[in-house]
PDB file of C-alpha atoms in Angstrom:
ATOM      1  CA  MET A   1    -332.672  80.978  88.138  1.00 50.00           C
ATOM      2  CA  LYS A   2    -330.336  83.438  89.826  1.00 58.00           C
ATOM      3  CA  THR A   3    -329.577  80.974  92.647  1.00 62.00           C
ATOM      4  CA  SER A   4    -328.731  78.193  90.187  1.00 68.00           C
ATOM      5  CA  SER A   5    -326.233  80.325  88.273  1.00 71.00           C
ATOM      6  CA  SER A   6    -324.669  81.530  91.546  1.00 67.00           C
ATOM      7  CA  ILE A   7    -324.176  77.955  92.673  1.00 73.00           C
ATOM      8  CA  ARG A   8    -322.614  77.044  89.325  1.00 72.00           C
ATOM      9  CA  TRP A   9    -320.279  80.015  89.553  1.00 62.00           C
ATOM     10  CA  ILE A  10    -319.193  79.043  93.093  1.00 69.00           C
ATOM     11  CA  LEU A  11    -318.635  75.427  92.057  1.00 61.00           C
ATOM     12  CA  ALA A  12    -316.598  76.546  89.057  1.00 61.00           C
ATOM     13  CA  CYS A  13    -314.428  78.733  91.299  1.00 54.00           C
ATOM     14  CA  LEU A  14    -313.892  75.863  93.745  1.00 58.00           C
ATOM     15  CA  LEU A  15    -312.945  73.578  90.871  1.00 55.00           C
ATOM     16  CA  VAL A  16    -310.393  76.087  89.555  1.00 51.00           C
ATOM     17  CA  ILE A  17    -308.911  76.553  93.045  1.00 54.00           C
ATOM     18  CA  GLY A  18    -308.712  72.776  93.513  1.00 49.00           C
ATOM     19  CA  LEU A  19    -306.975  72.328  90.174  1.00 44.00           C
ATOM     20  CA  TYR A  20    -304.557  75.142  90.941  1.00 44.00           C
ATOM     21  CA  LEU A  21    -303.609  73.616  94.280  1.00 41.00           C
ATOM     22  CA  SER A  22    -303.092  70.185  92.762  1.00 39.00           C
ATOM     23  CA  VAL A  23    -300.829  71.535  90.012  1.00 37.00           C
ATOM     24  CA  PHE A  24    -298.788  73.891  92.225  1.00 37.00           C
ATOM     25  CA  PRO A  25    -297.922  71.975  95.396  1.00 39.00           C
ATOM     26  CA  VAL A  26    -296.760  73.732  98.530  1.00 42.00           C
ATOM     27  CA  SER A  27    -292.985  73.760  98.703  1.00 48.00           C
ATOM     28  CA  ALA A  28    -292.602  73.795 102.479  1.00 53.00           C
ATOM     29  CA  THR A  29    -290.355  71.021 103.662  1.00 85.00           C
ATOM     30  CA  ILE A  30    -288.309  69.821 106.535  1.00 91.00           C
ATOM     31  CA  PHE A  31    -285.242  68.044 105.225  1.00 92.00           C
ATOM     32  CA  THR A  32    -281.966  66.535 106.336  1.00 90.00           C
ATOM     33  CA  LYS A  33    -278.456  66.272 104.946  1.00 87.00           C
ATOM     34  CA  GLU A  34    -279.351  62.788 103.758  1.00 82.00           C
ATOM     35  CA  VAL A  35    -281.639  64.449 101.147  1.00 65.00           C
ATOM     36  CA  SER A  36    -284.786  63.094 102.739  1.00 82.00           C
ATOM     37  CA  ASN A  37    -287.862  65.169 103.407  1.00 89.00           C
ATOM     38  CA  LEU A  38    -289.371  64.652 106.835  1.00 89.00           C
ATOM     39  CA  THR A  39    -292.938  64.918 108.003  1.00 89.00           C
ATOM     40  CA  GLU A  40    -293.529  66.579 111.359  1.00 87.00           C
ATOM     41  CA  PRO A  41    -294.099  63.176 113.048  1.00 89.00           C
ATOM     42  CA  GLU A  42    -290.778  61.927 111.603  1.00 90.00           C
ATOM     43  CA  LEU A  43    -289.067  65.102 112.827  1.00 91.00           C
ATOM     44  CA  TYR A  44    -290.579  64.560 116.275  1.00 90.00           C
ATOM     45  CA  GLU A  45    -289.284  60.989 116.328  1.00 90.00           C
ATOM     46  CA  LEU A  46    -285.803  62.077 115.206  1.00 88.00           C
ATOM     47  CA  THR A  47    -285.525  64.890 117.724  1.00 91.00           C
ATOM     48  CA  ASN A  48    -286.641  62.682 120.590  1.00 91.00           C
ATOM     49  CA  GLY A  49    -283.623  60.475 119.963  1.00 88.00           C
ATOM     50  CA  THR A  50    -279.952  61.091 120.517  1.00 88.00           C
ATOM     51  CA  ALA A  51    -278.522  64.288 119.096  1.00 85.00           C
ATOM     52  CA  PRO A  52    -275.520  64.153 116.771  1.00 84.00           C
ATOM     53  CA  THR A  53    -272.215  63.954 118.612  1.00 81.00           C
ATOM     54  CA  GLU A  54    -270.040  65.643 115.988  1.00 80.00           C
ATOM     55  CA  VAL A  55    -268.783  69.170 116.452  1.00 74.00           C
ATOM     56  CA  LYS A  56    -271.816  71.418 116.524  1.00 85.00           C
ATOM     57  CA  GLU A  57    -272.134  73.765 113.576  1.00 88.00           C
ATOM     58  CA  PRO A  58    -273.659  77.221 114.013  1.00 92.00           C
ATOM     59  CA  VAL A  59    -277.402  77.567 113.510  1.00 96.00           C
ATOM     60  CA  TYR A  60    -278.248  79.698 110.486  1.00 97.00           C
ATOM     61  CA  PHE A  61    -281.412  81.577 109.603  1.00 98.00           C
ATOM     62  CA  LEU A  62    -281.404  82.783 105.985  1.00 98.00           C
ATOM     63  CA  TYR A  63    -283.970  85.310 104.835  1.00 97.00           C
ATOM     64  CA  ASP A  64    -284.542  88.380 102.710  1.00 96.00           C
ATOM     65  CA  PRO A  65    -285.863  91.536 104.428  1.00 94.00           C
ATOM     66  CA  GLU A  66    -288.001  92.244 101.338  1.00 93.00           C
ATOM     67  CA  CYS A  67    -289.578  88.752 101.435  1.00 92.00           C
ATOM     68  CA  GLY A  68    -293.116  88.916 102.780  1.00 93.00           C
ATOM     69  CA  SER A  69    -293.162  85.245 103.745  1.00 92.00           C
ATOM     70  CA  CYS A  70    -289.866  85.691 105.664  1.00 95.00           C
ATOM     71  CA  ALA A  71    -291.257  88.400 107.948  1.00 95.00           C
ATOM     72  CA  PRO A  72    -293.193  86.171 110.392  1.00 96.00           C
ATOM     73  CA  ALA A  73    -290.190  83.880 110.992  1.00 96.00           C
ATOM     74  CA  HIS A  74    -287.823  86.850 111.318  1.00 96.00           C
ATOM     75  CA  GLU A  75    -290.102  88.549 113.856  1.00 96.00           C
ATOM     76  CA  TYR A  76    -290.579  85.273 115.757  1.00 97.00           C
ATOM     77  CA  LEU A  77    -286.815  84.668 115.958  1.00 97.00           C
ATOM     78  CA  GLN A  78    -286.014  88.236 116.987  1.00 96.00           C
ATOM     79  CA  ALA A  79    -288.516  88.009 119.849  1.00 97.00           C
ATOM     80  CA  TYR A  80    -287.326  84.520 120.811  1.00 97.00           C
ATOM     81  CA  LEU A  81    -283.665  85.543 120.846  1.00 96.00           C
ATOM     82  CA  GLU A  82    -284.433  88.615 122.981  1.00 97.00           C
ATOM     83  CA  GLN A  83    -286.110  86.340 125.539  1.00 97.00           C
ATOM     84  CA  HIS A  84    -283.390  83.669 125.299  1.00 96.00           C
ATOM     85  CA  PRO A  85    -280.010  85.453 125.032  1.00 94.00           C
ATOM     86  CA  ASP A  86    -278.153  82.146 125.499  1.00 94.00           C
ATOM     87  CA  VAL A  87    -279.515  80.847 122.158  1.00 95.00           C
ATOM     88  CA  ASN A  88    -277.109  81.428 119.300  1.00 93.00           C
ATOM     89  CA  VAL A  89    -278.537  81.862 115.784  1.00 96.00           C
ATOM     90  CA  GLU A  90    -276.719  83.588 112.934  1.00 96.00           C
ATOM     91  CA  MET A  91    -279.327  85.602 111.030  1.00 96.00           C
ATOM     92  CA  LEU A  92    -278.096  86.207 107.482  1.00 97.00           C
ATOM     93  CA  SER A  93    -279.820  88.381 104.913  1.00 96.00           C
ATOM     94  CA  LEU A  94    -279.572  87.279 101.291  1.00 96.00           C
ATOM     95  CA  SER A  95    -279.832  90.856 100.035  1.00 93.00           C
ATOM     96  CA  GLU A  96    -277.308  92.608 102.274  1.00 91.00           C
ATOM     97  CA  GLY A  97    -273.747  91.859 101.215  1.00 89.00           C
ATOM     98  CA  THR A  98    -272.417  88.505 100.031  1.00 94.00           C
ATOM     99  CA  GLU A  99    -272.143  86.611 103.328  1.00 95.00           C
ATOM    100  CA  GLY A 100    -275.780  85.468 103.324  1.00 95.00           C
ATOM    101  CA  LYS A 101    -275.789  84.441  99.658  1.00 95.00           C
ATOM    102  CA  ASP A 102    -272.478  82.589 100.038  1.00 96.00           C
ATOM    103  CA  LYS A 103    -273.755  80.694 103.100  1.00 97.00           C
ATOM    104  CA  TYR A 104    -277.045  79.957 101.277  1.00 97.00           C
ATOM    105  CA  ASP A 105    -275.139  78.406  98.352  1.00 96.00           C
ATOM    106  CA  GLU A 106    -272.797  76.486 100.668  1.00 96.00           C
ATOM    107  CA  LEU A 107    -275.629  74.970 102.717  1.00 96.00           C
ATOM    108  CA  LYS A 108    -277.764  74.217  99.670  1.00 95.00           C
ATOM    109  CA  ALA A 109    -274.852  72.184  98.283  1.00 95.00           C
ATOM    110  CA  ALA A 110    -274.129  70.507 101.654  1.00 94.00           C
ATOM    111  CA  PHE A 111    -277.754  69.402 101.889  1.00 93.00           C
ATOM    112  CA  HIS A 112    -277.767  68.224  98.232  1.00 92.00           C
ATOM    113  CA  ARG A 113    -280.697  70.465  97.301  1.00 92.00           C
ATOM    114  CA  GLU A 114    -281.392  71.851  93.855  1.00 90.00           C
ATOM    115  CA  LYS A 115    -283.756  74.464  95.308  1.00 91.00           C
ATOM    116  CA  VAL A 116    -284.139  75.878  98.778  1.00 93.00           C
ATOM    117  CA  TYR A 117    -286.908  78.331  99.564  1.00 94.00           C
ATOM    118  CA  ILE A 118    -286.604  81.144 102.065  1.00 95.00           C
ATOM    119  CA  PRO A 119    -286.942  81.620 104.875  1.00 97.00           C
ATOM    120  CA  VAL A 120    -284.847  78.614 105.792  1.00 97.00           C
ATOM    121  CA  MET A 121    -283.152  77.640 109.020  1.00 97.00           C
ATOM    122  CA  TYR A 122    -280.320  75.138 109.275  1.00 97.00           C
ATOM    123  CA  ILE A 123    -279.931  73.463 112.652  1.00 95.00           C
ATOM    124  CA  GLY A 124    -277.131  70.948 112.304  1.00 93.00           C
ATOM    125  CA  PRO A 125    -278.345  68.107 110.061  1.00 93.00           C
ATOM    126  CA  ILE A 126    -281.898  69.493 109.826  1.00 95.00           C
ATOM    127  CA  ALA A 127    -283.303  72.322 107.728  1.00 96.00           C
ATOM    128  CA  LEU A 128    -286.669  74.005 108.226  1.00 96.00           C
ATOM    129  CA  GLU A 129    -288.237  75.903 105.328  1.00 95.00           C
ATOM    130  CA  THR A 130    -291.071  78.432 105.662  1.00 93.00           C
ATOM    131  CA  SER A 131    -292.136  80.557 108.575  1.00 94.00           C
ATOM    132  CA  HIS A 132    -294.644  77.927 109.698  1.00 94.00           C
ATOM    133  CA  ASP A 133    -292.053  75.155 109.992  1.00 94.00           C
ATOM    134  CA  ILE A 134    -289.561  77.445 111.694  1.00 96.00           C
ATOM    135  CA  GLU A 135    -292.058  78.761 114.244  1.00 96.00           C
ATOM    136  CA  ALA A 136    -293.544  75.317 114.902  1.00 94.00           C
ATOM    137  CA  ASN A 137    -290.282  73.382 115.215  1.00 95.00           C
ATOM    138  CA  PHE A 138    -287.317  75.657 115.950  1.00 96.00           C
ATOM    139  CA  GLU A 139    -287.336  75.424 119.729  1.00 95.00           C
ATOM    140  CA  ASP A 140    -287.553  71.607 119.865  1.00 94.00           C
ATOM    141  CA  VAL A 141    -284.987  71.033 117.115  1.00 95.00           C
ATOM    142  CA  TYR A 142    -282.592  73.575 118.619  1.00 95.00           C
ATOM    143  CA  ARG A 143    -282.919  72.013 122.088  1.00 93.00           C
ATOM    144  CA  TRP A 144    -282.270  68.544 120.620  1.00 94.00           C
ATOM    145  CA  TYR A 145    -279.299  69.673 118.552  1.00 94.00           C
ATOM    146  CA  THR A 146    -277.570  71.561 121.370  1.00 91.00           C
ATOM    147  CA  GLN A 147    -278.084  69.004 124.131  1.00 86.00           C
TER     148      GLN A 147
END
């Protein structure tokens, strides 16, 4: 009897977790100025093509030092930039002064987004949200954009 009730309890927990995940989707996205979300394969295809020829805008990393999900991307970028001093990324905190918040609002409007989650990195016409997307794609997108 005890085993049967344990199995039911586990199944009930799995059902609740499944329902929770289906109702609250993950917000991580890769998006462009054209308002379209990109999958990683679409990003790969885009960044293996010709880079934009317009005047290159600075690369921005927007984060909040108190944001737990920002920490991995911030640490990754700090280490990367120490190893690659020729790479130029403006790291702007949203909680220290108004510069970060102003740039956040400006870029959110330029990319036609109602919501943008942090951490977020803007590399020309491409934005990467979440630490995972930044760590997985920054180097390739940056190389493509600055070629």
